[in-house]
Coordinates of C-alpha atoms and ligand atoms in Angstrom, one line a residue:
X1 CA 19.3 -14.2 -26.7
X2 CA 20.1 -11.4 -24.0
X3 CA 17.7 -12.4 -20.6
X4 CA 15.1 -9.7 -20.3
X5 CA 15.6 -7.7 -17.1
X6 CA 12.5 -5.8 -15.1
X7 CA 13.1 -3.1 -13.2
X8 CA 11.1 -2.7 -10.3
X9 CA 10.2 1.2 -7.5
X10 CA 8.2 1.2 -4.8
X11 CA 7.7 4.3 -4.3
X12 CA 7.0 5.6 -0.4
X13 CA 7.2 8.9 1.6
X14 CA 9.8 7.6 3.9
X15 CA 11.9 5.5 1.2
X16 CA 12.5 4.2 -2.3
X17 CA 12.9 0.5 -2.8
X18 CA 14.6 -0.1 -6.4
X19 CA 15.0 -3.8 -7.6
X20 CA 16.3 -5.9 -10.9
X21 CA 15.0 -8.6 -12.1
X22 CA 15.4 -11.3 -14.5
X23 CA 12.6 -13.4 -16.6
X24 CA 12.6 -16.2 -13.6
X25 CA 12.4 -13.6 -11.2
X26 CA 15.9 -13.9 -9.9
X27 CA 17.1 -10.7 -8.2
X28 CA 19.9 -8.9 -9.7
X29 CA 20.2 -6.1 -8.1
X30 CA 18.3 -3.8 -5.3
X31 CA 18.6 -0.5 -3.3
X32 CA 16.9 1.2 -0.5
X33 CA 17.2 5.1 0.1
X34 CA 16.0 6.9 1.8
X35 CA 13.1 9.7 0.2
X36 CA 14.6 13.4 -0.1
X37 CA 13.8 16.2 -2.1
X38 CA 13.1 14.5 -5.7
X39 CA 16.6 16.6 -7.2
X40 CA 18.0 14.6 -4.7
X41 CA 16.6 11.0 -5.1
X42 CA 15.3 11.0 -8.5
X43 CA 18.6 11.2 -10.5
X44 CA 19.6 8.4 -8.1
X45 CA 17.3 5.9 -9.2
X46 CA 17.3 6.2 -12.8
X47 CA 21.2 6.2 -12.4
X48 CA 20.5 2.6 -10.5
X49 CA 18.2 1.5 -13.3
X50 CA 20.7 2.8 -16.1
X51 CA 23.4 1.0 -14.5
X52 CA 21.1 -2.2 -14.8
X53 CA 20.3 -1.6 -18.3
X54 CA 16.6 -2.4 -17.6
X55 CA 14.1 -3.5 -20.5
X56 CA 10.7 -2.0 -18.9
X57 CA 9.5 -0.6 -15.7
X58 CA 7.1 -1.1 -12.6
X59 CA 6.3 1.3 -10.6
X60 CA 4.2 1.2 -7.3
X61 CA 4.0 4.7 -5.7
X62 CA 3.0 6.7 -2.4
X63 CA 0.1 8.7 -3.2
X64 CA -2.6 10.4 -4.0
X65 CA -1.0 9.8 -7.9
X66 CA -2.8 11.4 -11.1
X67 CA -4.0 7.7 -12.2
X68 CA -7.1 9.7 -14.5
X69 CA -6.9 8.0 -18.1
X70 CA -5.8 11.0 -20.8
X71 CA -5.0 13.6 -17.7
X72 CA -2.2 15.9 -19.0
X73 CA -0.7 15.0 -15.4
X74 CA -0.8 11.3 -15.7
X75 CA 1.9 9.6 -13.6
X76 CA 2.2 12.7 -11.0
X77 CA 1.7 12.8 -7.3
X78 CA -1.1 15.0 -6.4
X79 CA -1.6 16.9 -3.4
X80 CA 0.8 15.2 -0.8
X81 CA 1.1 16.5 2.0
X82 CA 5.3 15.0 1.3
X83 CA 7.4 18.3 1.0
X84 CA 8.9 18.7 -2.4
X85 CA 6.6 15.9 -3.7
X86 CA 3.5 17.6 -4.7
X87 CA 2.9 17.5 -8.0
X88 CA 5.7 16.1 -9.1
X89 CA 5.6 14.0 -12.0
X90 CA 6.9 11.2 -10.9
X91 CA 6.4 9.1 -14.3
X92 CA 7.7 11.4 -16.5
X93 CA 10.8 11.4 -14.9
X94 CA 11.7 8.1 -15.7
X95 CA 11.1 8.6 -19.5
X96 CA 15.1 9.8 -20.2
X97 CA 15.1 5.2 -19.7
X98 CA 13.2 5.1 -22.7
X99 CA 11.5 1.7 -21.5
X100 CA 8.0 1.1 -21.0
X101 CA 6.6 2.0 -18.0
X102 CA 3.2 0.9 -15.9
X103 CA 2.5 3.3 -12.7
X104 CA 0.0 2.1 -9.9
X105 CA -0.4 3.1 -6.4
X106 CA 1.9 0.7 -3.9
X107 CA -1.2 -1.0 -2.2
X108 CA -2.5 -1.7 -5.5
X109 CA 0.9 -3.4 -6.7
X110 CA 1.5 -5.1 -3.2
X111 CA -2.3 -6.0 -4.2
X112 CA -0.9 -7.6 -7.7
X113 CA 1.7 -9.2 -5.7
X114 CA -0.2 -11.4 -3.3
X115 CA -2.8 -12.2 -5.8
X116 CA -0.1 -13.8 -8.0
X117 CA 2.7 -15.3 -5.8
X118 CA 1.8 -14.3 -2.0
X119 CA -1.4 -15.0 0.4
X120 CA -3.8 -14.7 -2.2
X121 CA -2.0 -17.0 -5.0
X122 CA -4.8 -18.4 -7.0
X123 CA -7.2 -16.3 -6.6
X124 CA -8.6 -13.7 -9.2
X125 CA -9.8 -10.8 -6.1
X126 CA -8.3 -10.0 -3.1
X127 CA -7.6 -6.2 -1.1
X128 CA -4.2 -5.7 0.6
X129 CA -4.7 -2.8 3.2
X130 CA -1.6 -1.0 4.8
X131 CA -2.0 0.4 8.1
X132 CA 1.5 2.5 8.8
X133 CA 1.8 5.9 8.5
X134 CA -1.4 6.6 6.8
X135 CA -4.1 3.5 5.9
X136 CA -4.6 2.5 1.8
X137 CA -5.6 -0.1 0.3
X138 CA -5.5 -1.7 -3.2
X139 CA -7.7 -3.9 -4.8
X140 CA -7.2 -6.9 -7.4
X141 CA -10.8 -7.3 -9.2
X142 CA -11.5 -10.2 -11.5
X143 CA -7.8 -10.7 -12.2
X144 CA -7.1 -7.1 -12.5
X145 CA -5.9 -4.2 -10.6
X146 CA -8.8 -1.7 -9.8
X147 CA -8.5 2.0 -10.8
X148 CA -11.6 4.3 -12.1
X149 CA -12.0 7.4 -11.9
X150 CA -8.0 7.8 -10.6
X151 CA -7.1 5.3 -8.3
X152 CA -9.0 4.1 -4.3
X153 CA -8.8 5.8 -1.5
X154 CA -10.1 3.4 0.7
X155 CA -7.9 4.8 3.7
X156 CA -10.5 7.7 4.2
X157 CA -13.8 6.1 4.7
X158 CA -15.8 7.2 7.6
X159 CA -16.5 5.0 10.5
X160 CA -18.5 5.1 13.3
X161 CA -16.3 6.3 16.4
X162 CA -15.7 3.8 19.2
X163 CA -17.8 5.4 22.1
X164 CA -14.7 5.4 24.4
X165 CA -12.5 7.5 21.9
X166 CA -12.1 11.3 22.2
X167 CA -9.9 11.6 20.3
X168 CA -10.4 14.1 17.4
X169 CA -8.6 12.5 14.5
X170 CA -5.6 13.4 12.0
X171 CA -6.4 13.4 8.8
X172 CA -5.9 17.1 7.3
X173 CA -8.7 16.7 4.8
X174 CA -11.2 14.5 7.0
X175 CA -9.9 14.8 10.8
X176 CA -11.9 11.3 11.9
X177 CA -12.1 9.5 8.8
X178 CA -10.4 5.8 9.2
X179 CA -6.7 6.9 8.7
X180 CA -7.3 9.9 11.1
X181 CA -8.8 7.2 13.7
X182 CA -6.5 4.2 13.1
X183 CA -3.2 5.2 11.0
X184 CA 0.2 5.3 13.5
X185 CA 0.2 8.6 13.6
X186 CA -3.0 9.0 15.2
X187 CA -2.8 5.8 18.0
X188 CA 0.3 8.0 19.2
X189 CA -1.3 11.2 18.7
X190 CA -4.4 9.8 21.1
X191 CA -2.3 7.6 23.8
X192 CA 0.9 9.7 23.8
X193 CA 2.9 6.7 23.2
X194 CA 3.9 5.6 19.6
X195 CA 2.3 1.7 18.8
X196 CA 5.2 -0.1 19.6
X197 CA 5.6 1.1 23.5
X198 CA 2.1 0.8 23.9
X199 CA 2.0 -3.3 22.8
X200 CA 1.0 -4.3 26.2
X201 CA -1.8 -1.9 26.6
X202 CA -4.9 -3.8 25.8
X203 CA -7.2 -1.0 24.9
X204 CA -5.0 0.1 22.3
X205 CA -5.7 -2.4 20.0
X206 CA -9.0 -3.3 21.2
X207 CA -9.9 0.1 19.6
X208 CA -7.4 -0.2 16.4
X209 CA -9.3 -3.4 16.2
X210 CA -12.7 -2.0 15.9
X211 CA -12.2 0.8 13.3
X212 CA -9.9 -1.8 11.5
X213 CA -12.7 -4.4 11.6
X214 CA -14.8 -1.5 10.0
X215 CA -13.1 -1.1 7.1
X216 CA -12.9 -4.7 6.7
X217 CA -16.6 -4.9 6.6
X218 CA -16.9 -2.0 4.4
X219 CA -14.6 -3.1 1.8
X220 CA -16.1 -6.7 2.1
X221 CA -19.7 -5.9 1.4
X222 CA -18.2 -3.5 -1.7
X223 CA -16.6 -5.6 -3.5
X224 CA -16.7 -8.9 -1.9
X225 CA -13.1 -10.1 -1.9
X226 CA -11.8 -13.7 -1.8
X227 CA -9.1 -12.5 1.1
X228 CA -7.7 -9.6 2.9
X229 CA -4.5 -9.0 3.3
X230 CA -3.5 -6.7 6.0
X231 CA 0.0 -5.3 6.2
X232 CA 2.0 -1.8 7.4
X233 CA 3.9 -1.2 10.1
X234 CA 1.1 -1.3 12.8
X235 CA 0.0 -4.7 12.1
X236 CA 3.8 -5.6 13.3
X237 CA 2.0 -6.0 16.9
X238 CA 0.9 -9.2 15.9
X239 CA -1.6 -9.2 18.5
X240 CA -3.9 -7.0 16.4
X241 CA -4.6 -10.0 14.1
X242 CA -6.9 -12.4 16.8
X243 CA -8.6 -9.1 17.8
X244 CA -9.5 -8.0 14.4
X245 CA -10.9 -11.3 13.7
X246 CA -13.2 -11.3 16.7
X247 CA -14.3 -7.8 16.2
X248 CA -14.8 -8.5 12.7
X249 CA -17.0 -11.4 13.3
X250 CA -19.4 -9.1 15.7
X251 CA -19.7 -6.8 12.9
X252 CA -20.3 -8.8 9.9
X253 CA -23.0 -10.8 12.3
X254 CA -23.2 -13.3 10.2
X255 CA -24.9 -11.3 7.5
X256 CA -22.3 -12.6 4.8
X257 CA -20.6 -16.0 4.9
X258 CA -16.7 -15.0 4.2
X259 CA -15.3 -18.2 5.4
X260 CA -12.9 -18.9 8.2
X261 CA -12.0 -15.4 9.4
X262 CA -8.3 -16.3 10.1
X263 CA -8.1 -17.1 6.5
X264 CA -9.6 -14.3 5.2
X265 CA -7.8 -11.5 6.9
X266 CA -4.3 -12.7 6.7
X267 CA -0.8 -11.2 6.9
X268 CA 1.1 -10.4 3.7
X269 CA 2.6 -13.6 2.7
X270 CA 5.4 -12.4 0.9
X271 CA 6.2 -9.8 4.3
X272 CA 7.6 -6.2 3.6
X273 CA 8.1 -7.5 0.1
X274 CA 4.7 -7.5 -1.5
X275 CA 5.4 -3.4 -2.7
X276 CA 8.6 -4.4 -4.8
X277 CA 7.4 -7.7 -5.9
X278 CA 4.2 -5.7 -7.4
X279 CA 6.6 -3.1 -8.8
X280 CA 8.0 -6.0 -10.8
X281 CA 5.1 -8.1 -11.9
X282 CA 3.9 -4.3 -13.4
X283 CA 7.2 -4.1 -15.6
X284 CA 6.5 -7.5 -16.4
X285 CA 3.2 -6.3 -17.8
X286 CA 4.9 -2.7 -19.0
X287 CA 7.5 -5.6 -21.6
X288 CA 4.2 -7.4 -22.8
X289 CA 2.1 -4.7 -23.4
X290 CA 4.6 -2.6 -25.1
Ligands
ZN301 ZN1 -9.1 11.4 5.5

């Protein structure tokens, strides 16, 4: 018997994460480039996956995606603001593999991820929220990645402003929504600095803390997850985590009992790998399902 092998694209606006795998989860082979026009990168990746003669595929993407059941558009991006990337249909172009394919958004696969071999092993809900260039989050619900009506956009909440911030915002659709308050972007837009020269400046994150905590809150009295992951390049300033924590606490109030708040809003425990490692377990579930 030839082993199976699951191909595996995480998807983002900056770059394309490809990975094989076999049936025990062994990696086989993987490539990172970086994301140009799709002419460019597209033929790329399926040449990679070819090459690997894959059985099925996972894909977590960059978004908004088309996610609605029985759209004609299925499996596109929608209106990104990524040049070249709007409305492109991202899914289809992967068909000329002829395997079967599973599409999610990449929070909701680094979601799947963490809920089956990272922080969240074991447990049938958790949310994993990125906070990089923009803020998303996906959401693992009674065993099950959560989509609707299309997929969550839980990046674009509004929050209450921190009465010390002026700051207008960034988000093109929402201006102070959370990712126009709290994304990377808009901490360097409002101190000047980006996040990473500004690690020593408590207020910063005293502030990235409190719209974080926010969200947290939000999301927790929704849909009441067992654990929160919180990921993305911004939580690199590790300092963020004890503030969130205690900002978090003075918001919840004690109104819902979630536990020990340093293990409920975690780190990802698989690192920068919980977007591929979702792409993966989704092929898995592609090969089964087909
Ligand atoms: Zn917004």
């Amino acid at each position: 018997m030839t082993e199976i092998r699951y191909g595996g694209l995480e998807a983002g606006g900056t770059k394309m994460v490809c990975a094989v795998t076999n049936e025990t989860g062994e990696w086989i082979d993987r490539m990172t480039i970086p994301t140009r026009f799709p002419e460019e990168t597209i033929p790329e990746i399926v040449a990679f996956f070819e090459r690997n003669k894959i059985d099925c595929l996972g894909i977590g993407s960059f978004g908004p995606l088309d996610l609605v059941d029985g759209s004609p558009n299925y499996g596109s991006l929608a209106n990104t603001p990524k040049e070249g990337w709007r409305e492109f249909p991202l899914l289809e172009a992967f068909r000329p593999l002829n395997v079967p394919v599973l599409m999610t958004t990449d929070v909701n696969g680094a979601a799947l991820a963490e809920s089956t071999v990272g922080a969240a092993k074991g447990l049938d809900s958790c949310i994993y929220i990125t906070v990089g260039t923009g803020i998303g989050a996906g959401a693992i619900v009674n065993g099950a990645i959560l989509e609707g009506l299309s997929h969550p956009e839980m990046g674009h909440i509004s929050v209450v402003r921190h009465p010390e911030d002026t700051y207008k915002g960034k988000c093109p659709y929402h201006e102070d929504c959370l990712e126009g308050l709290a994304a990377g972007p808009a901490v360097q837009a409002r101190w000047g600095q980006a996040g990473v020269e500004l690690a020593e400046n408590e207020s910063v994150w005293k502030m990235e803390a409190f719209y974080l905590a926010q969200a947290i809150a939000s999301y927790s009295y929704v849909l009441a997850p067992k654990k929160i992951i919180l990921g993305g390049g911004v939580m690199k300033q590790y300092q963020l985590y004890p503030l969130v924590h205690k900002e978090l606490a003075k918001q919840l109030n004690g109104y819902i009992n979630v536990g020990n708040l340093e293990e409920y809003v975690v780190a990802p425990g698989l690192g920068d790998d919980a977007g591929i490692q979702g792409a993966i377990l989704l092929a898995k579930k592609a090969y089964e399902s087909a």
